GROMACS .gro file of C-alpha atoms in nm:
model
  161
    1UNK     CA    1  -0.012  -0.012   0.029
    2UNK     CA    2   0.098   0.367   0.021
    3UNK     CA    3   0.212   0.544   0.319
    4UNK     CA    4   0.326   0.873   0.504
    5UNK     CA    5   0.481   0.812   0.845
    6UNK     CA    6   0.378   1.136   0.966
    7UNK     CA    7   0.726   1.329   0.804
    8UNK     CA    8   0.726   1.606   0.555
    9UNK     CA    9   0.819   1.538   0.215
   10UNK     CA   10   0.803   1.171   0.223
   11UNK     CA   11   0.574   0.935   0.030
   12UNK     CA   12   0.595   0.578   0.034
   13UNK     CA   13   0.512   0.240  -0.118
   14UNK     CA   14   0.525  -0.110   0.057
   15UNK     CA   15   0.412  -0.443  -0.076
   16UNK     CA   16   0.382  -0.759   0.141
   17UNK     CA   17   0.441  -0.525   0.413
   18UNK     CA   18   0.772  -0.438   0.293
   19UNK     CA   19   0.919  -0.064   0.210
   20UNK     CA   20   0.951  -0.107  -0.194
   21UNK     CA   21   0.968   0.275  -0.304
   22UNK     CA   22   1.030   0.591  -0.124
   23UNK     CA   23   1.017   0.972  -0.243
   24UNK     CA   24   1.144   1.256  -0.038
   25UNK     CA   25   1.278   1.574  -0.054
   26UNK     CA   26   1.511   1.630   0.133
   27UNK     CA   27   1.798   2.007   0.199
   28UNK     CA   28   2.075   1.849   0.091
   29UNK     CA   29   2.018   1.580  -0.184
   30UNK     CA   30   1.723   1.741  -0.385
   31UNK     CA   31   1.421   1.463  -0.397
   32UNK     CA   32   1.565   1.142  -0.371
   33UNK     CA   33   1.389   0.813  -0.492
   34UNK     CA   34   1.503   0.522  -0.325
   35UNK     CA   35   1.397   0.164  -0.518
   36UNK     CA   36   1.420  -0.144  -0.274
   37UNK     CA   37   1.433  -0.404  -0.523
   38UNK     CA   38   1.513  -0.459  -0.851
   39UNK     CA   39   1.369  -0.229  -1.161
   40UNK     CA   40   1.169  -0.267  -1.483
   41UNK     CA   41   1.190  -0.037  -1.747
   42UNK     CA   42   0.959  -0.128  -2.021
   43UNK     CA   43   1.077   0.294  -2.181
   44UNK     CA   44   1.339   0.401  -2.259
   45UNK     CA   45   1.582   0.584  -1.961
   46UNK     CA   46   1.688   0.993  -2.006
   47UNK     CA   47   1.952   1.195  -1.853
   48UNK     CA   48   1.833   1.549  -1.643
   49UNK     CA   49   1.840   1.729  -2.037
   50UNK     CA   50   1.554   1.438  -2.173
   51UNK     CA   51   1.859   1.245  -2.402
   52UNK     CA   52   1.840   0.917  -2.435
   53UNK     CA   53   2.184   0.852  -2.565
   54UNK     CA   54   2.266   0.599  -2.804
   55UNK     CA   55   2.335   0.257  -2.807
   56UNK     CA   56   2.639   0.123  -2.566
   57UNK     CA   57   2.632   0.417  -2.389
   58UNK     CA   58   2.625   0.431  -2.000
   59UNK     CA   59   2.484   0.681  -1.814
   60UNK     CA   60   2.754   0.874  -1.639
   61UNK     CA   61   2.708   1.101  -1.320
   62UNK     CA   62   2.920   1.416  -1.362
   63UNK     CA   63   2.916   1.744  -1.091
   64UNK     CA   64   2.629   1.902  -1.211
   65UNK     CA   65   2.434   1.576  -1.272
   66UNK     CA   66   2.386   1.257  -1.501
   67UNK     CA   67   2.525   1.225  -1.874
   68UNK     CA   68   2.521   0.942  -2.132
   69UNK     CA   69   2.878   0.845  -2.272
   70UNK     CA   70   3.059   0.552  -2.475
   71UNK     CA   71   3.226   0.358  -2.216
   72UNK     CA   72   3.539   0.367  -2.143
   73UNK     CA   73   3.644   0.066  -2.273
   74UNK     CA   74   3.468   0.031  -2.653
   75UNK     CA   75   3.612  -0.281  -2.783
   76UNK     CA   76   3.842  -0.549  -2.659
   77UNK     CA   77   3.956  -0.928  -2.781
   78UNK     CA   78   4.153  -1.263  -2.689
   79UNK     CA   79   4.248  -1.435  -3.045
   80UNK     CA   80   4.469  -1.678  -3.200
   81UNK     CA   81   4.574  -1.531  -3.507
   82UNK     CA   82   4.255  -1.431  -3.678
   83UNK     CA   83   4.055  -1.669  -3.515
   84UNK     CA   84   3.822  -1.491  -3.229
   85UNK     CA   85   3.848  -1.623  -2.928
   86UNK     CA   86   3.633  -1.350  -2.753
   87UNK     CA   87   3.592  -1.063  -2.909
   88UNK     CA   88   3.367  -0.725  -2.842
   89UNK     CA   89   3.353  -0.386  -3.031
   90UNK     CA   90   3.515  -0.521  -3.365
   91UNK     CA   91   3.593  -0.755  -3.635
   92UNK     CA   92   3.930  -0.851  -3.659
   93UNK     CA   93   4.148  -0.982  -4.014
   94UNK     CA   94   4.416  -1.068  -4.129
   95UNK     CA   95   4.654  -0.761  -4.300
   96UNK     CA   96   4.825  -0.673  -4.634
   97UNK     CA   97   5.156  -0.844  -4.450
   98UNK     CA   98   5.216  -1.182  -4.308
   99UNK     CA   99   5.197  -1.173  -3.906
  100UNK     CA  100   4.949  -0.865  -3.917
  101UNK     CA  101   4.621  -0.814  -3.815
  102UNK     CA  102   4.386  -0.549  -3.883
  103UNK     CA  103   4.092  -0.471  -3.632
  104UNK     CA  104   3.825  -0.292  -3.735
  105UNK     CA  105   3.620  -0.104  -3.480
  106UNK     CA  106   3.216  -0.179  -3.471
  107UNK     CA  107   3.110   0.172  -3.503
  108UNK     CA  108   3.401   0.453  -3.633
  109UNK     CA  109   3.585   0.634  -3.344
  110UNK     CA  110   3.556   1.044  -3.396
  111UNK     CA  111   3.940   1.058  -3.471
  112UNK     CA  112   4.214   0.808  -3.431
  113UNK     CA  113   4.317   0.930  -3.108
  114UNK     CA  114   4.285   0.674  -2.860
  115UNK     CA  115   4.507   0.389  -2.645
  116UNK     CA  116   4.576   0.078  -2.728
  117UNK     CA  117   4.700  -0.185  -2.513
  118UNK     CA  118   4.832  -0.519  -2.653
  119UNK     CA  119   4.992  -0.808  -2.523
  120UNK     CA  120   5.166  -1.147  -2.651
  121UNK     CA  121   5.209  -1.477  -2.474
  122UNK     CA  122   5.502  -1.593  -2.468
  123UNK     CA  123   5.875  -1.394  -2.551
  124UNK     CA  124   5.726  -1.265  -2.866
  125UNK     CA  125   5.698  -0.896  -2.983
  126UNK     CA  126   5.328  -0.724  -3.037
  127UNK     CA  127   5.297  -0.373  -3.204
  128UNK     CA  128   5.067  -0.128  -3.352
  129UNK     CA  129   5.157  -0.055  -3.766
  130UNK     CA  130   4.859   0.193  -3.792
  131UNK     CA  131   4.565   0.352  -3.618
  132UNK     CA  132   4.296   0.526  -3.803
  133UNK     CA  133   3.934   0.640  -3.688
  134UNK     CA  134   3.783   0.309  -3.816
  135UNK     CA  135   4.107   0.039  -3.750
  136UNK     CA  136   4.416  -0.020  -3.660
  137UNK     CA  137   4.695  -0.263  -3.755
  138UNK     CA  138   4.922  -0.492  -3.567
  139UNK     CA  139   5.245  -0.698  -3.623
  140UNK     CA  140   5.313  -1.020  -3.434
  141UNK     CA  141   5.681  -1.143  -3.423
  142UNK     CA  142   5.931  -1.349  -3.238
  143UNK     CA  143   6.190  -1.161  -3.012
  144UNK     CA  144   6.487  -1.178  -3.345
  145UNK     CA  145   6.186  -1.044  -3.582
  146UNK     CA  146   6.056  -1.378  -3.732
  147UNK     CA  147   5.673  -1.399  -3.853
  148UNK     CA  148   5.533  -1.571  -3.527
  149UNK     CA  149   5.388  -1.969  -3.592
  150UNK     CA  150   5.215  -2.113  -3.452
  151UNK     CA  151   5.046  -1.791  -3.373
  152UNK     CA  152   4.972  -1.784  -2.990
  153UNK     CA  153   4.713  -1.609  -2.836
  154UNK     CA  154   4.729  -1.262  -2.855
  155UNK     CA  155   4.463  -0.948  -2.688
  156UNK     CA  156   4.379  -0.618  -2.713
  157UNK     CA  157   4.201  -0.327  -2.512
  158UNK     CA  158   4.120  -0.046  -2.684
  159UNK     CA  159   3.942   0.276  -2.481
  160UNK     CA  160   3.920   0.635  -2.510
  161UNK     CA  161   3.859   0.944  -2.259
   0.00000   0.00000   0.00000
């Protein structure tokens, strides 16, 4: 049922004798909505300016409220050669040069100023050959500079500010 506990500026709802939802106005936090339990939305979620964001965006707290933004990490993967073991946000293909691979983003970046973190198993070398707003190319070599064969697992994480 609906209840009011006698305090000013508070309204609550209960289910099965337990508080489910509390609406209150406080001097420091403004209006608060406190949900005790899971929340299911059947419509869109909007930020404070009425923006519903884009697919893949996350709602982020700011000093003045909330705003939709891209996640900081927008692509990552674990691969063996061009074989996807687990990749998110990109597609992998072989490069024009043996031992090179292209990581093409599912959604193009606004510019090519993003951060690529690379790791390769064993005593091998992984490096960035080229970087654009739609893809980057990496090279895999042994510590002596030869093409790695067989190709060990390699990993990438791409983030942006």
